[in-house]
Structure formats: structure tokens, C-alpha cells
Amino acid sequence: MIRPILIHPDPRLKKVCDPVAEITTELRRLAEDMLETMYDAPGIGLAAPQVGVTKRLVVMDCIKDGPPEPVILFNPEVIWSSEDLSTYEEGCLSIPDQYADVKRPAEVQVRWIDQDGQPQERQFAGLWATCVQHEIDHLDGKLFIDYLGPLKRQMITRKMEKLKRERAREG
Ligand code: NI
């Protein structure tokens, strides 16, 4: 089931999300819905707060060409970051059509619980590294525009407020 994606500014996108205590059927269904919503958008990552659920859950698939490689991460944590940084032009499904360069560690080691309740650990590089950091930020109420200067951030926020007004009018 495709779920509506919240658009910034929204108080639910600013919350620190709660850890998941147990991987229930309901949470597995939520993860599947989030993947479906992400592929439909289309996007390469989605965090639970973006569909209004303030729990620590992220889904990703950074494969652009080739067979899909969906990853479901409950309670993801960065346990190591490289000193090397890399810059990617980031966007966000909660901030449609706005892009900006963000500098982050080029590689990260991430630990999480998978959909079967098993602990997983993996080193991410390239686009995957940027994406997983962007998504984990969402779980702490942080958006990529928070890395930008205040003027750029305000400009984007005003555009989003306008977009939301237009969408509300269209019903
Ligand atoms: Ni995002």
C-alpha cells in the first residue's frame, strides 16, 4: 500500500523517533509499504517519519540500473565514519524538487536489525553511504536542508509552504 509522504515543514519530521522494541507483523507491513511508496515516488530511501510514523525504521535501494536491492533497517546506527568526506547533490521526498550539495563522511559502518529480527552490519560507500546517513538523520528529526545556510534553508521552506498551500487548495 502506497502511503502519503509528509512534506516539510511538518512537526512529525522534526521529532526524534523511538527505537523499535520488537519486529511485529505490523512493522514488517509498514516496511513493505514504505518500500512500495519509495519505488513509486520514485526515490532511493525513505524513513518512517516521512509517512508519519515516528519509529526508527528506514528503507533504501540505491541501485539505479539492475535488479532491485531493497534494504530494511530497524534501529540503524552509524558505528564508524570515514574521515574522508564526499559531496553529493541531495534531495528528499519530503522536500520535492529541491536539491543541494551536502558534504558527509564518504564511508560509514552501520549496524541495524533486519526484518527477521537479526542483527546486521555493513559498510556503505558512495551513494549508499550518503543515503543511509540522510535517512538516519530523518530519525533524529534532521533534514538535509539543516546542513545549508539559513537563507537557502528559509528559501526552500517558503517554497514548500507554498507547495502545501497549493496542494491543499487542489484537495
Ligand atoms: Ni529525505
PDB file of C-alpha atoms and ligand atoms in Angstrom:
ATOM      1  CA  MET A   1       0.000   0.000   0.000  1.00  0.00           C
ATOM      2  CA  ILE A   2       1.360   3.379  -1.019  1.00  0.00           C
ATOM      3  CA  ARG A   3       1.294   5.806   1.888  1.00  0.00           C
ATOM      4  CA  PRO A   4       1.167   9.594   1.616  1.00  0.00           C
ATOM      5  CA  ILE A   5       4.558  11.258   2.142  1.00  0.00           C
ATOM      6  CA  LEU A   6       4.668  14.216   4.532  1.00  0.00           C
ATOM      7  CA  ILE A   7       6.004  17.441   3.081  1.00  0.00           C
ATOM      8  CA  HIS A   8       8.295  19.771   5.052  1.00  0.00           C
ATOM      9  CA  PRO A   9       7.539  21.751   7.180  1.00  0.00           C
ATOM     10  CA  ASP A  10       5.729  19.274   9.410  1.00  0.00           C
ATOM     11  CA  PRO A  11       6.279  18.792  13.170  1.00  0.00           C
ATOM     12  CA  ARG A  12       6.451  14.997  12.654  1.00  0.00           C
ATOM     13  CA  LEU A  13       9.573  15.476  10.522  1.00  0.00           C
ATOM     14  CA  LYS A  14      11.313  17.263  13.414  1.00  0.00           C
ATOM     15  CA  LYS A  15      10.849  14.562  16.057  1.00  0.00           C
ATOM     16  CA  VAL A  16      13.448  12.205  17.465  1.00  0.00           C
ATOM     17  CA  CYS A  17      11.925   8.792  16.646  1.00  0.00           C
ATOM     18  CA  ASP A  18      11.515   5.934  19.111  1.00  0.00           C
ATOM     19  CA  PRO A  19      13.561   2.743  18.828  1.00  0.00           C
ATOM     20  CA  VAL A  20      11.678  -0.354  17.716  1.00  0.00           C
ATOM     21  CA  ALA A  21      11.479  -2.887  20.575  1.00  0.00           C
ATOM     22  CA  GLU A  22      10.168  -5.851  18.592  1.00  0.00           C
ATOM     23  CA  ILE A  23       9.717  -6.530  14.875  1.00  0.00           C
ATOM     24  CA  THR A  24       5.972  -7.116  14.708  1.00  0.00           C
ATOM     25  CA  THR A  25       3.864  -8.101  11.683  1.00  0.00           C
ATOM     26  CA  GLU A  26       2.540  -4.552  11.668  1.00  0.00           C
ATOM     27  CA  LEU A  27       6.068  -3.112  11.463  1.00  0.00           C
ATOM     28  CA  ARG A  28       7.019  -5.550   8.682  1.00  0.00           C
ATOM     29  CA  ARG A  29       3.944  -4.430   6.760  1.00  0.00           C
ATOM     30  CA  LEU A  30       4.927  -0.797   7.353  1.00  0.00           C
ATOM     31  CA  ALA A  31       8.416  -1.527   5.945  1.00  0.00           C
ATOM     32  CA  GLU A  32       6.889  -3.166   2.828  1.00  0.00           C
ATOM     33  CA  ASP A  33       4.538  -0.196   2.375  1.00  0.00           C
ATOM     34  CA  MET A  34       7.480   2.178   2.713  1.00  0.00           C
ATOM     35  CA  LEU A  35       9.425   0.317   0.004  1.00  0.00           C
ATOM     36  CA  GLU A  36       6.398   0.406  -2.283  1.00  0.00           C
ATOM     37  CA  THR A  37       5.950   4.134  -1.567  1.00  0.00           C
ATOM     38  CA  MET A  38       9.666   4.788  -2.178  1.00  0.00           C
ATOM     39  CA  TYR A  39       9.775   2.904  -5.514  1.00  0.00           C
ATOM     40  CA  ASP A  40       6.573   4.617  -6.622  1.00  0.00           C
ATOM     41  CA  ALA A  41       7.829   8.136  -5.799  1.00  0.00           C
ATOM     42  CA  PRO A  42      10.488   7.262  -7.118  1.00  0.00           C
ATOM     43  CA  GLY A  43      13.220   7.595  -4.528  1.00  0.00           C
ATOM     44  CA  ILE A  44      16.236   5.722  -3.167  1.00  0.00           C
ATOM     45  CA  GLY A  45      15.446   5.972   0.550  1.00  0.00           C
ATOM     46  CA  LEU A  46      12.559   6.626   2.911  1.00  0.00           C
ATOM     47  CA  ALA A  47      12.342   6.968   6.677  1.00  0.00           C
ATOM     48  CA  ALA A  48       9.257   6.104   8.765  1.00  0.00           C
ATOM     49  CA  PRO A  49       8.654   9.688   9.976  1.00  0.00           C
ATOM     50  CA  GLN A  50       8.161  10.674   6.320  1.00  0.00           C
ATOM     51  CA  VAL A  51       4.983   8.590   6.342  1.00  0.00           C
ATOM     52  CA  GLY A  52       4.016   9.927   9.765  1.00  0.00           C
ATOM     53  CA  VAL A  53       5.336   7.065  11.918  1.00  0.00           C
ATOM     54  CA  THR A  54       7.896   8.277  14.463  1.00  0.00           C
ATOM     55  CA  LYS A  55       9.753   4.962  14.780  1.00  0.00           C
ATOM     56  CA  ARG A  56      13.369   4.160  13.938  1.00  0.00           C
ATOM     57  CA  LEU A  57      12.878   2.454  10.577  1.00  0.00           C
ATOM     58  CA  VAL A  58      14.473   3.198   7.217  1.00  0.00           C
ATOM     59  CA  VAL A  59      14.203   1.567   3.797  1.00  0.00           C
ATOM     60  CA  MET A  60      16.642   2.022   0.917  1.00  0.00           C
ATOM     61  CA  ASP A  61      17.562   0.838  -2.542  1.00  0.00           C
ATOM     62  CA  CYS A  62      20.329   2.796  -4.240  1.00  0.00           C
ATOM     63  CA  ILE A  63      20.567   0.565  -7.327  1.00  0.00           C
ATOM     64  CA  LYS A  64      19.621   2.666 -10.331  1.00  0.00           C
ATOM     65  CA  ASP A  65      20.113   0.097 -13.084  1.00  0.00           C
ATOM     66  CA  GLY A  66      19.825  -3.593 -12.468  1.00  0.00           C
ATOM     67  CA  PRO A  67      17.812  -5.823 -10.187  1.00  0.00           C
ATOM     68  CA  PRO A  68      16.349  -4.124  -7.098  1.00  0.00           C
ATOM     69  CA  GLU A  69      18.241  -4.429  -3.831  1.00  0.00           C
ATOM     70  CA  PRO A  70      15.796  -3.373  -1.106  1.00  0.00           C
ATOM     71  CA  VAL A  71      17.213  -2.982   2.401  1.00  0.00           C
ATOM     72  CA  ILE A  72      15.061  -2.642   5.551  1.00  0.00           C
ATOM     73  CA  LEU A  73      16.815  -1.212   8.605  1.00  0.00           C
ATOM     74  CA  PHE A  74      15.270  -1.132  12.069  1.00  0.00           C
ATOM     75  CA  ASN A  75      17.153   0.922  14.694  1.00  0.00           C
ATOM     76  CA  PRO A  76      20.033   1.744  12.320  1.00  0.00           C
ATOM     77  CA  GLU A  77      23.135   3.228  13.929  1.00  0.00           C
ATOM     78  CA  VAL A  78      26.319   4.601  12.405  1.00  0.00           C
ATOM     79  CA  ILE A  79      29.119   2.917  14.357  1.00  0.00           C
ATOM     80  CA  TRP A  80      32.032   4.226  12.296  1.00  0.00           C
ATOM     81  CA  SER A  81      32.517   7.089   9.847  1.00  0.00           C
ATOM     82  CA  SER A  82      35.448   7.661   7.499  1.00  0.00           C
ATOM     83  CA  GLU A  83      37.472  10.833   7.811  1.00  0.00           C
ATOM     84  CA  ASP A  84      37.186  11.206   4.044  1.00  0.00           C
ATOM     85  CA  LEU A  85      34.209  13.276   3.056  1.00  0.00           C
ATOM     86  CA  SER A  86      32.247  13.294  -0.145  1.00  0.00           C
ATOM     87  CA  THR A  87      29.756  15.730  -1.565  1.00  0.00           C
ATOM     88  CA  TYR A  88      26.521  14.667  -3.196  1.00  0.00           C
ATOM     89  CA  GLU A  89      23.660  16.703  -4.523  1.00  0.00           C
ATOM     90  CA  GLU A  90      20.890  15.545  -2.186  1.00  0.00           C
ATOM     91  CA  GLY A  91      17.158  15.686  -2.471  1.00  0.00           C
ATOM     92  CA  CYS A  92      14.346  14.382  -0.282  1.00  0.00           C
ATOM     93  CA  LEU A  93      10.868  13.026  -0.967  1.00  0.00           C
ATOM     94  CA  SER A  94       9.601  15.359   1.796  1.00  0.00           C
ATOM     95  CA  ILE A  95      11.164  18.353   0.004  1.00  0.00           C
ATOM     96  CA  PRO A  96      10.168  17.720  -3.625  1.00  0.00           C
ATOM     97  CA  ASP A  97      12.219  19.165  -6.497  1.00  0.00           C
ATOM     98  CA  GLN A  98      14.808  20.855  -4.254  1.00  0.00           C
ATOM     99  CA  TYR A  99      18.431  19.774  -4.429  1.00  0.00           C
ATOM    100  CA  ALA A 100      21.619  20.948  -2.749  1.00  0.00           C
ATOM    101  CA  ASP A 101      25.180  19.771  -2.198  1.00  0.00           C
ATOM    102  CA  VAL A 102      25.776  18.182   1.205  1.00  0.00           C
ATOM    103  CA  LYS A 103      29.170  17.030   2.499  1.00  0.00           C
ATOM    104  CA  ARG A 104      29.218  13.854   4.607  1.00  0.00           C
ATOM    105  CA  PRO A 105      31.626  11.051   5.528  1.00  0.00           C
ATOM    106  CA  ALA A 106      32.350   9.071   2.340  1.00  0.00           C
ATOM    107  CA  GLU A 107      32.013   5.684   4.075  1.00  0.00           C
ATOM    108  CA  VAL A 108      30.117   4.532   7.149  1.00  0.00           C
ATOM    109  CA  GLN A 109      29.726   1.304   9.053  1.00  0.00           C
ATOM    110  CA  VAL A 110      26.089   0.778  10.054  1.00  0.00           C
ATOM    111  CA  ARG A 111      24.502  -1.684  12.461  1.00  0.00           C
ATOM    112  CA  TRP A 112      20.782  -2.474  12.418  1.00  0.00           C
ATOM    113  CA  ILE A 113      18.113  -5.128  12.970  1.00  0.00           C
ATOM    114  CA  ASP A 114      16.625  -6.659   9.827  1.00  0.00           C
ATOM    115  CA  GLN A 115      13.009  -7.652   9.120  1.00  0.00           C
ATOM    116  CA  ASP A 116      13.662 -11.097  10.655  1.00  0.00           C
ATOM    117  CA  GLY A 117      14.934  -9.558  13.874  1.00  0.00           C
ATOM    118  CA  GLN A 118      18.552 -10.444  13.052  1.00  0.00           C
ATOM    119  CA  PRO A 119      21.403  -8.025  13.746  1.00  0.00           C
ATOM    120  CA  GLN A 120      23.181  -6.850  10.584  1.00  0.00           C
ATOM    121  CA  GLU A 121      26.271  -4.801   9.960  1.00  0.00           C
ATOM    122  CA  ARG A 122      27.535  -3.409   6.684  1.00  0.00           C
ATOM    123  CA  GLN A 123      29.946  -0.836   5.361  1.00  0.00           C
ATOM    124  CA  PHE A 124      28.324   1.575   2.954  1.00  0.00           C
ATOM    125  CA  ALA A 125      30.180   3.658   0.381  1.00  0.00           C
ATOM    126  CA  GLY A 126      29.273   6.003  -2.454  1.00  0.00           C
ATOM    127  CA  LEU A 127      25.616   6.852  -2.906  1.00  0.00           C
ATOM    128  CA  TRP A 128      24.601   4.186  -0.334  1.00  0.00           C
ATOM    129  CA  ALA A 129      26.692   5.945   2.331  1.00  0.00           C
ATOM    130  CA  THR A 130      25.100   9.317   1.641  1.00  0.00           C
ATOM    131  CA  CYS A 131      21.634   7.802   1.520  1.00  0.00           C
ATOM    132  CA  VAL A 132      21.906   5.858   4.787  1.00  0.00           C
ATOM    133  CA  GLN A 133      23.209   8.948   6.626  1.00  0.00           C
ATOM    134  CA  HIS A 134      20.435  11.106   5.150  1.00  0.00           C
ATOM    135  CA  GLU A 135      17.802   8.559   6.240  1.00  0.00           C
ATOM    136  CA  ILE A 136      19.211   8.093   9.753  1.00  0.00           C
ATOM    137  CA  ASP A 137      19.165  11.902  10.110  1.00  0.00           C
ATOM    138  CA  HIS A 138      15.396  11.733   9.493  1.00  0.00           C
ATOM    139  CA  LEU A 139      15.078   9.514  12.587  1.00  0.00           C
ATOM    140  CA  ASP A 140      16.647  12.325  14.613  1.00  0.00           C
ATOM    141  CA  GLY A 141      14.368  14.969  13.134  1.00  0.00           C
ATOM    142  CA  LYS A 142      17.063  16.301  10.844  1.00  0.00           C
ATOM    143  CA  LEU A 143      16.660  17.190   7.157  1.00  0.00           C
ATOM    144  CA  PHE A 144      19.354  17.747   4.523  1.00  0.00           C
ATOM    145  CA  ILE A 145      18.427  21.438   4.382  1.00  0.00           C
ATOM    146  CA  ASP A 146      19.609  21.718   8.004  1.00  0.00           C
ATOM    147  CA  TYR A 147      23.151  21.472   6.564  1.00  0.00           C
ATOM    148  CA  LEU A 148      22.590  24.545   4.391  1.00  0.00           C
ATOM    149  CA  GLY A 149      22.934  28.195   5.309  1.00  0.00           C
ATOM    150  CA  PRO A 150      19.889  29.870   6.896  1.00  0.00           C
ATOM    151  CA  LEU A 151      18.961  31.882   3.786  1.00  0.00           C
ATOM    152  CA  LYS A 152      18.954  28.862   1.467  1.00  0.00           C
ATOM    153  CA  ARG A 153      17.039  26.841   4.062  1.00  0.00           C
ATOM    154  CA  GLN A 154      14.401  29.558   4.510  1.00  0.00           C
ATOM    155  CA  MET A 155      14.013  29.925   0.755  1.00  0.00           C
ATOM    156  CA  ILE A 156      13.347  26.196   0.367  1.00  0.00           C
ATOM    157  CA  THR A 157      10.996  26.142   3.364  1.00  0.00           C
ATOM    158  CA  ARG A 158       8.961  29.012   1.905  1.00  0.00           C
ATOM    159  CA  LYS A 159       8.702  27.158  -1.422  1.00  0.00           C
ATOM    160  CA  MET A 160       7.436  24.077   0.426  1.00  0.00           C
ATOM    161  CA  GLU A 161       4.864  26.120   2.373  1.00  0.00           C
ATOM    162  CA  LYS A 162       3.605  27.465  -0.937  1.00  0.00           C
ATOM    163  CA  LEU A 163       3.505  23.965  -2.445  1.00  0.00           C
ATOM    164  CA  LYS A 164       1.494  22.701   0.534  1.00  0.00           C
ATOM    165  CA  ARG A 165      -0.983  25.572   0.232  1.00  0.00           C
ATOM    166  CA  GLU A 166      -1.429  24.813  -3.465  1.00  0.00           C
ATOM    167  CA  ARG A 167      -1.922  21.109  -2.807  1.00  0.00           C
ATOM    168  CA  ALA A 168      -4.436  21.841  -0.019  1.00  0.00           C
ATOM    169  CA  ARG A 169      -6.403  24.068  -2.385  1.00  0.00           C
ATOM    170  CA  GLU A 170      -6.443  21.384  -5.073  1.00  0.00           C
ATOM    171  CA  GLY A 171      -7.758  18.994  -2.392  1.00  0.00           C
TER     172      GLY A 171
HETATM  173 NI    NI B   1      14.838  12.582   2.955  1.00  0.00          NI
END
